[in-house]
CSV table of C-alpha atoms in Angstrom, one decimal:
chain,number,residue,atom,x,y,z
A,957,UNK,CA,0.0,0.0,0.0
A,958,UNK,CA,1.3,3.5,-0.8
A,959,UNK,CA,2.4,5.6,2.1
A,960,UNK,CA,1.8,9.2,2.8
A,961,UNK,CA,5.5,9.8,2.1
A,962,UNK,CA,5.1,8.4,-1.4
A,963,UNK,CA,2.4,10.8,-2.3
A,964,UNK,CA,3.6,13.9,-0.5
A,965,UNK,CA,7.0,13.7,-2.1
A,966,UNK,CA,5.6,13.5,-5.7
A,967,UNK,CA,5.0,17.2,-6.1
A,968,UNK,CA,3.9,20.1,-4.0
A,969,UNK,CA,0.6,20.5,-6.0
A,970,UNK,CA,-0.4,16.9,-5.2
A,971,UNK,CA,0.4,17.4,-1.6
A,972,UNK,CA,-2.0,20.3,-1.3
A,973,UNK,CA,-4.7,18.5,-3.3
A,974,UNK,CA,-4.8,15.3,-1.3
A,975,UNK,CA,-4.0,13.7,2.0
A,976,UNK,CA,-3.8,10.2,3.4
A,977,UNK,CA,-5.9,9.0,6.3
A,978,UNK,CA,-4.1,7.2,9.2
A,979,UNK,CA,-5.1,3.5,9.3
A,980,UNK,CA,-7.3,3.8,12.3
A,981,UNK,CA,-9.6,0.9,11.5
A,982,UNK,CA,-6.7,-1.6,11.4
A,983,UNK,CA,-5.3,-0.1,14.6
A,984,UNK,CA,-8.5,-1.1,16.4
A,985,UNK,CA,-8.8,-4.8,17.2
A,986,UNK,CA,-12.1,-4.8,19.0
A,987,UNK,CA,-14.9,-7.0,17.5
A,988,UNK,CA,-17.5,-5.2,15.5
A,989,UNK,CA,-21.0,-6.5,16.2
A,990,UNK,CA,-24.4,-5.4,14.8
A,991,UNK,CA,-27.7,-5.5,16.7
A,992,UNK,CA,-30.0,-8.1,15.0
A,993,UNK,CA,-32.8,-5.6,15.0
A,994,UNK,CA,-30.7,-3.0,13.1
A,995,UNK,CA,-32.5,-2.6,9.8
A,996,UNK,CA,-36.2,-2.5,10.8
A,997,UNK,CA,-35.4,-0.2,13.7
A,998,UNK,CA,-33.1,2.0,11.6
A,999,UNK,CA,-35.7,2.5,8.8
A,1000,UNK,CA,-38.5,3.2,11.3
A,1001,UNK,CA,-36.3,5.7,13.1
A,1002,UNK,CA,-35.4,7.5,9.9
A,1003,UNK,CA,-39.1,7.9,9.1
A,1004,UNK,CA,-39.7,9.3,12.6
A,1005,UNK,CA,-36.9,11.9,12.0
A,1006,UNK,CA,-38.0,12.8,8.5
A,1007,UNK,CA,-41.6,13.4,9.7
A,1008,UNK,CA,-40.6,15.1,13.0
A,1009,UNK,CA,-38.0,17.5,11.5
A,1010,UNK,CA,-39.9,18.3,8.3
A,1011,UNK,CA,-36.7,17.8,6.3
A,1012,UNK,CA,-36.8,19.0,2.7
A,1013,UNK,CA,-34.4,18.3,-0.2
A,1014,UNK,CA,-31.4,18.1,-0.3
A,1015,UNK,CA,-31.3,17.5,3.4
A,1016,UNK,CA,-33.7,14.6,3.3
A,1017,UNK,CA,-31.5,12.6,0.9
A,1018,UNK,CA,-28.4,13.5,2.8
A,1019,UNK,CA,-30.1,12.4,6.0
A,1020,UNK,CA,-30.9,9.0,4.5
A,1021,UNK,CA,-27.3,8.5,3.6
A,1022,UNK,CA,-26.3,9.2,7.2
A,1023,UNK,CA,-27.1,5.7,8.4
A,1024,UNK,CA,-27.2,6.8,12.0
A,1025,UNK,CA,-29.3,3.7,12.8
A,1026,UNK,CA,-26.5,1.5,11.7
A,1027,UNK,CA,-24.1,3.4,14.0
A,1028,UNK,CA,-26.6,2.9,16.8
A,1029,UNK,CA,-26.9,-0.8,16.1
A,1030,UNK,CA,-23.1,-1.2,16.3
A,1031,UNK,CA,-22.8,0.8,19.5
A,1032,UNK,CA,-25.7,-1.0,21.3
A,1033,UNK,CA,-25.6,-4.5,19.7
A,1034,UNK,CA,-27.3,-6.2,22.7
A,1035,UNK,CA,-30.2,-3.8,23.2
A,1036,UNK,CA,-33.7,-5.1,22.6
A,1037,UNK,CA,-35.8,-3.5,19.8
A,1038,UNK,CA,-37.6,-1.0,22.1
A,1039,UNK,CA,-34.4,0.4,23.7
A,1040,UNK,CA,-32.5,0.3,20.4
A,1041,UNK,CA,-35.3,2.4,18.8
A,1042,UNK,CA,-35.0,5.1,21.6
A,1043,UNK,CA,-31.2,5.2,21.1
A,1044,UNK,CA,-31.6,5.4,17.3
A,1045,UNK,CA,-34.2,8.2,17.5
A,1046,UNK,CA,-31.8,10.1,19.8
A,1047,UNK,CA,-28.9,9.5,17.5
A,1048,UNK,CA,-30.8,10.7,14.4
A,1049,UNK,CA,-32.1,13.7,16.3
A,1050,UNK,CA,-28.5,14.5,17.6
A,1051,UNK,CA,-27.0,14.5,14.1
A,1052,UNK,CA,-29.9,16.6,12.8
A,1053,UNK,CA,-29.5,19.0,15.7
A,1054,UNK,CA,-25.8,19.2,15.0
A,1055,UNK,CA,-26.5,20.3,11.5
A,1056,UNK,CA,-29.1,22.9,12.6
A,1057,UNK,CA,-26.8,24.3,15.3
A,1058,UNK,CA,-24.0,24.8,12.7
A,1059,UNK,CA,-26.2,27.6,11.2
A,1060,UNK,CA,-27.3,29.1,14.5
A,1061,UNK,CA,-25.9,32.2,16.2
A,1062,UNK,CA,-25.3,32.3,20.0
A,1063,UNK,CA,-28.8,33.6,21.0
A,1064,UNK,CA,-30.5,31.0,18.8
A,1065,UNK,CA,-28.3,28.2,20.4
A,1066,UNK,CA,-29.3,29.3,23.9
A,1067,UNK,CA,-33.0,29.3,22.8
A,1068,UNK,CA,-32.6,25.8,21.5
A,1069,UNK,CA,-31.0,24.7,24.8
A,1070,UNK,CA,-33.8,26.2,26.8
A,1071,UNK,CA,-36.4,24.4,24.7
A,1072,UNK,CA,-34.7,21.0,24.7
A,1073,UNK,CA,-33.6,21.0,28.4
A,1074,UNK,CA,-37.3,21.8,29.4
A,1075,UNK,CA,-38.3,18.7,27.4
A,1076,UNK,CA,-35.7,16.6,29.1
A,1077,UNK,CA,-36.7,17.7,32.6
A,1078,UNK,CA,-40.4,17.1,32.0
A,1079,UNK,CA,-41.1,15.3,28.7
A,1080,UNK,CA,-44.7,14.7,29.5
A,1081,UNK,CA,-45.9,18.1,30.6
A,1082,UNK,CA,-43.5,20.6,28.9
A,1083,UNK,CA,-45.0,22.7,26.1
A,1084,UNK,CA,-43.2,23.6,22.9
A,1085,UNK,CA,-44.0,24.4,19.3
A,1086,UNK,CA,-40.4,23.8,18.2
A,1087,UNK,CA,-39.9,20.7,16.1
A,1088,UNK,CA,-36.7,19.8,18.0
A,1089,UNK,CA,-38.4,20.1,21.3
A,1090,UNK,CA,-41.3,17.9,20.2
A,1091,UNK,CA,-38.9,15.2,19.1
A,1092,UNK,CA,-37.1,15.4,22.5
A,1093,UNK,CA,-40.4,14.8,24.2
A,1094,UNK,CA,-41.1,11.9,21.9
A,1095,UNK,CA,-37.9,9.9,22.5
A,1096,UNK,CA,-37.2,11.0,26.1
A,1097,UNK,CA,-40.7,10.1,27.4
A,1098,UNK,CA,-39.9,6.6,26.2
A,1099,UNK,CA,-36.4,6.7,27.7
A,1100,UNK,CA,-37.9,7.5,31.1
A,1101,UNK,CA,-40.1,4.4,31.1
A,1102,UNK,CA,-37.1,2.3,32.0
A,1103,UNK,CA,-34.1,4.6,32.5
A,1104,UNK,CA,-32.7,4.5,36.0
A,1105,UNK,CA,-32.4,7.8,38.1
A,1106,UNK,CA,-28.6,8.0,37.8
A,1107,UNK,CA,-28.5,7.2,34.1
A,1108,UNK,CA,-31.3,9.7,33.5
A,1109,UNK,CA,-29.6,12.5,35.4
A,1110,UNK,CA,-26.3,11.8,33.6
A,1111,UNK,CA,-28.1,12.0,30.2
A,1112,UNK,CA,-29.7,15.4,31.1
A,1113,UNK,CA,-26.6,16.9,32.6
A,1114,UNK,CA,-24.3,15.9,29.7
A,1115,UNK,CA,-26.9,17.2,27.2
A,1116,UNK,CA,-26.7,20.6,29.0
A,1117,UNK,CA,-22.9,20.5,28.7
A,1118,UNK,CA,-23.4,19.8,24.9
A,1119,UNK,CA,-25.6,22.9,24.4
A,1120,UNK,CA,-23.3,25.1,26.5
A,1121,UNK,CA,-20.2,24.0,24.5
A,1122,UNK,CA,-22.0,24.5,21.2
A,1123,UNK,CA,-22.9,28.0,22.2
A,1124,UNK,CA,-19.2,28.7,22.8
A,1125,UNK,CA,-18.4,27.2,19.4
A,1126,UNK,CA,-21.0,29.5,17.8
A,1127,UNK,CA,-19.4,32.5,19.6
A,1128,UNK,CA,-16.0,31.5,18.3
A,1129,UNK,CA,-17.4,31.0,14.8
A,1130,UNK,CA,-19.0,34.5,14.9
A,1131,UNK,CA,-15.7,36.1,16.0
A,1132,UNK,CA,-13.5,34.1,13.7
A,1133,UNK,CA,-11.7,32.8,16.7
A,1134,UNK,CA,-9.7,29.5,16.6
A,1135,UNK,CA,-8.9,28.2,20.1
A,1136,UNK,CA,-5.6,26.8,21.3
A,1137,UNK,CA,-5.2,23.0,21.3
A,1138,UNK,CA,-5.9,22.6,25.1
A,1139,UNK,CA,-9.0,24.7,25.0
A,1140,UNK,CA,-10.2,23.0,21.8
A,1141,UNK,CA,-9.8,19.5,23.3
A,1142,UNK,CA,-11.8,20.5,26.4
A,1143,UNK,CA,-14.7,22.0,24.5
A,1144,UNK,CA,-14.7,19.2,21.8
A,1145,UNK,CA,-15.3,16.6,24.5
A,1146,UNK,CA,-18.7,18.3,25.0
A,1147,UNK,CA,-19.6,19.4,21.4
A,1148,UNK,CA,-19.0,15.8,20.3
A,1149,UNK,CA,-22.3,14.6,22.0
A,1150,UNK,CA,-20.5,11.4,23.1
A,1151,UNK,CA,-21.3,11.9,26.8
A,1152,UNK,CA,-25.1,11.4,26.6
A,1153,UNK,CA,-24.4,8.5,24.2
A,1154,UNK,CA,-22.5,6.9,27.1
A,1155,UNK,CA,-25.5,7.3,29.4
A,1156,UNK,CA,-27.4,5.3,26.7
A,1157,UNK,CA,-25.1,2.4,27.3
A,1158,UNK,CA,-26.6,2.0,30.8
A,1159,UNK,CA,-30.1,2.7,29.5
A,1160,UNK,CA,-29.8,0.1,26.7
A,1161,UNK,CA,-28.4,-2.6,29.1
A,1162,UNK,CA,-31.0,-1.8,31.8
A,1163,UNK,CA,-28.4,-1.0,34.4
A,1164,UNK,CA,-27.9,2.1,36.5
A,1165,UNK,CA,-24.4,2.4,37.9
A,1166,UNK,CA,-24.0,4.2,41.3
A,1167,UNK,CA,-22.1,7.4,41.6
A,1168,UNK,CA,-19.2,5.7,43.4
A,1169,UNK,CA,-18.5,3.8,40.2
A,1170,UNK,CA,-19.2,6.6,37.7
A,1171,UNK,CA,-17.1,9.1,39.6
A,1172,UNK,CA,-14.1,6.8,39.9
A,1173,UNK,CA,-11.0,8.1,38.1
A,1174,UNK,CA,-10.4,4.9,36.1
A,1175,UNK,CA,-14.0,4.9,34.8
A,1176,UNK,CA,-13.8,8.6,34.0
A,1177,UNK,CA,-10.4,8.1,32.2
A,1178,UNK,CA,-11.9,5.2,30.1
A,1179,UNK,CA,-14.9,7.4,29.1
A,1180,UNK,CA,-12.5,10.3,28.2
A,1181,UNK,CA,-10.3,8.0,26.1
A,1182,UNK,CA,-13.4,6.7,24.3
A,1183,UNK,CA,-14.7,10.3,23.7
A,1184,UNK,CA,-11.3,11.4,22.4
A,1185,UNK,CA,-11.0,8.5,20.0
A,1186,UNK,CA,-14.5,9.0,18.6
A,1187,UNK,CA,-14.1,12.7,18.5
A,1188,UNK,CA,-10.6,13.1,17.1
A,1189,UNK,CA,-11.1,10.4,14.5
A,1190,UNK,CA,-14.2,12.3,13.5
A,1191,UNK,CA,-12.2,15.4,13.1
A,1192,UNK,CA,-10.0,13.5,10.6
A,1193,UNK,CA,-12.9,12.0,8.7
A,1194,UNK,CA,-15.0,15.2,8.6
A,1195,UNK,CA,-12.1,17.5,7.8
A,1196,UNK,CA,-12.6,17.5,4.0
A,1197,UNK,CA,-16.3,18.4,4.1
A,1198,UNK,CA,-15.7,21.0,6.8
A,1199,UNK,CA,-12.8,22.7,5.1
A,1200,UNK,CA,-14.9,23.0,1.9
A,1201,UNK,CA,-17.5,25.0,3.9
A,1202,UNK,CA,-14.7,26.9,5.8
A,1203,UNK,CA,-15.6,25.4,9.2
A,1204,UNK,CA,-12.6,25.8,11.6
A,1205,UNK,CA,-14.0,23.7,14.6
A,1206,UNK,CA,-11.6,20.9,13.9
A,1207,UNK,CA,-8.4,19.7,15.6
A,1208,UNK,CA,-6.5,19.6,12.3
A,1209,UNK,CA,-7.2,23.3,11.7
A,1210,UNK,CA,-6.1,24.1,15.3
A,1211,UNK,CA,-2.8,22.1,14.9
A,1212,UNK,CA,-2.0,23.7,11.6
A,1213,UNK,CA,-2.4,27.1,13.1
A,1214,UNK,CA,-0.8,26.5,16.5
A,1215,UNK,CA,2.1,24.2,15.5
A,1216,UNK,CA,2.7,25.3,12.0
A,1217,UNK,CA,2.1,21.8,10.6
A,1218,UNK,CA,1.1,21.2,7.0
A,1219,UNK,CA,-2.2,19.3,6.3
A,1220,UNK,CA,-0.6,15.8,6.2
A,1221,UNK,CA,1.5,16.6,9.3
A,1222,UNK,CA,-1.6,17.6,11.2
A,1223,UNK,CA,-3.6,14.6,10.1
A,1224,UNK,CA,-0.7,12.3,11.1
A,1225,UNK,CA,-0.5,14.0,14.5
A,1226,UNK,CA,-4.2,13.5,15.2
A,1227,UNK,CA,-3.8,9.9,14.0
A,1228,UNK,CA,-1.1,9.3,16.6
A,1229,UNK,CA,-3.3,10.9,19.3
A,1230,UNK,CA,-6.1,8.5,18.3
A,1231,UNK,CA,-3.8,5.5,18.6
A,1232,UNK,CA,-2.7,6.8,22.0
A,1233,UNK,CA,-6.3,7.1,23.2
A,1234,UNK,CA,-6.9,3.4,22.6
A,1235,UNK,CA,-3.8,2.7,24.6
A,1236,UNK,CA,-5.1,4.9,27.4
A,1237,UNK,CA,-8.3,2.9,27.3
A,1238,UNK,CA,-6.5,-0.4,27.7
A,1239,UNK,CA,-4.1,0.9,30.3
A,1240,UNK,CA,-7.0,1.9,32.5
A,1241,UNK,CA,-8.9,-1.3,31.8
A,1242,UNK,CA,-5.8,-3.1,33.3
A,1243,UNK,CA,-6.3,-1.2,36.6
A,1244,UNK,CA,-10.0,-1.4,37.0
A,1245,UNK,CA,-10.9,-1.8,40.7
A,1246,UNK,CA,-13.5,-4.3,42.0
A,1247,UNK,CA,-16.8,-3.2,43.5
A,1248,UNK,CA,-18.1,-6.8,44.2
A,1249,UNK,CA,-19.5,-9.4,41.9
A,1250,UNK,CA,-22.8,-7.8,40.8
A,1251,UNK,CA,-21.4,-4.3,40.2
A,1252,UNK,CA,-18.4,-5.8,38.5
A,1253,UNK,CA,-20.7,-7.5,36.1
A,1254,UNK,CA,-22.5,-4.3,35.3
A,1255,UNK,CA,-19.2,-2.4,34.9
A,1256,UNK,CA,-18.0,-5.0,32.4
A,1257,UNK,CA,-21.2,-4.3,30.4
A,1258,UNK,CA,-20.5,-0.6,30.5
A,1259,UNK,CA,-16.8,-1.0,29.5
A,1260,UNK,CA,-17.8,-3.2,26.6
A,1261,UNK,CA,-20.3,-0.5,25.6
A,1262,UNK,CA,-17.5,2.1,25.5
A,1263,UNK,CA,-15.4,-0.4,23.4
A,1264,UNK,CA,-18.4,-0.8,21.0
A,1265,UNK,CA,-18.4,2.9,20.5
A,1266,UNK,CA,-14.8,3.0,19.6
A,1267,UNK,CA,-15.0,0.2,16.9
A,1268,UNK,CA,-18.5,1.0,15.8
A,1269,UNK,CA,-17.8,4.7,15.1
A,1270,UNK,CA,-14.7,3.9,13.1
A,1271,UNK,CA,-16.4,1.5,10.8
A,1272,UNK,CA,-19.6,3.5,10.4
A,1273,UNK,CA,-17.7,6.6,9.3
A,1274,UNK,CA,-16.9,4.8,6.0
A,1275,UNK,CA,-20.4,3.3,5.6
A,1276,UNK,CA,-22.2,6.6,6.0
A,1277,UNK,CA,-22.2,9.1,3.1
A,1278,UNK,CA,-21.7,12.0,5.6
A,1279,UNK,CA,-18.0,12.3,5.2
A,1280,UNK,CA,-16.9,10.5,2.0
A,1281,UNK,CA,-20.1,10.5,-0.1
A,1282,UNK,CA,-20.5,7.2,-1.9
A,1283,UNK,CA,-16.7,6.5,-1.9
A,1284,UNK,CA,-16.5,5.4,1.7
A,1285,UNK,CA,-15.6,1.7,1.0
A,1286,UNK,CA,-12.9,2.7,-1.5
A,1287,UNK,CA,-11.4,5.3,0.8
A,1288,UNK,CA,-11.5,2.7,3.7
A,1289,UNK,CA,-9.1,0.6,1.6
A,1290,UNK,CA,-6.8,3.2,0.0
A,1291,UNK,CA,-7.2,6.0,2.5
A,1292,UNK,CA,-6.6,8.7,-0.1
A,1293,UNK,CA,-8.7,11.9,0.3
A,1294,UNK,CA,-9.0,14.4,-2.6
A,1295,UNK,CA,-9.7,17.9,-1.2
A,1296,UNK,CA,-13.0,19.4,-2.2
A,1297,UNK,CA,-13.0,22.9,-3.5
A,1298,UNK,CA,-13.9,25.6,-0.9
A,1299,UNK,CA,-17.4,27.1,-1.0
A,1300,UNK,CA,-17.4,30.7,-2.2
A,1301,UNK,CA,-17.5,33.3,0.5
């Protein structure tokens, strides 16, 4: 297989026109499993979102190519159909919300936060005319039928962190501000939306881990390593689409600016960080404490859920059309990305 060096040494024009993805899929050796209810649940959830969000073309077609249901089925492979559907509805809603918020200013983002957080706190009785709020009420009222109190509070709290971080991102976007690497990593852990997805691991498995487990430094370190892998690999996979629309909320942009790296150098740097995050995950797995037989059984389920997120997100990124169009399977093999032209100002 051709290496990055082969291509970048060919000529300077080629170097700026393409880059090579790090081989993150083959660096990850966790088994990929798919929920047996994947396809019927995915298709039903897509129809729920299309109806609830009133998506018009070309967004409707782009949404169908997202395949968020397949990501959900890989991340929650043991969930029953009811719980998988709630997770899938949330995932479809979250991706759609992410796209909406990309176009929002700070005030509009705070308004969306207020609407959605009210729906989470009281999905039965809260009133809203916003489509996003109505969809929140739909999936979260079903979540609350079986979600434990700790899991429920973790979901609500981390969704609030998501909206707060996205508002900061909107402020940066309006001011043309690119944060330093340390600040970017901190905010990206919340804009990723991974944290509420981790609460869904408990929900889907019908467990509710106590605070003494969830606040333990080893558990928190494994969550952070998972979040970092999912998020930083996403920054690599989404970079081409984002640079074409001049979006700068991406670690590659931050590194090129802060450390003076060229594009391939920044991509390779993030790739090494991704590999290191998997090693962090494993290092902490090795020092997991024991909380007794029953809690250890539940913790093992949760850790496997984090592992499923690592491997599931990597493979899904090439199956979805969100980042690579219809070329995902080819790019998964040769890892060559041709830069899209920038959208006119």
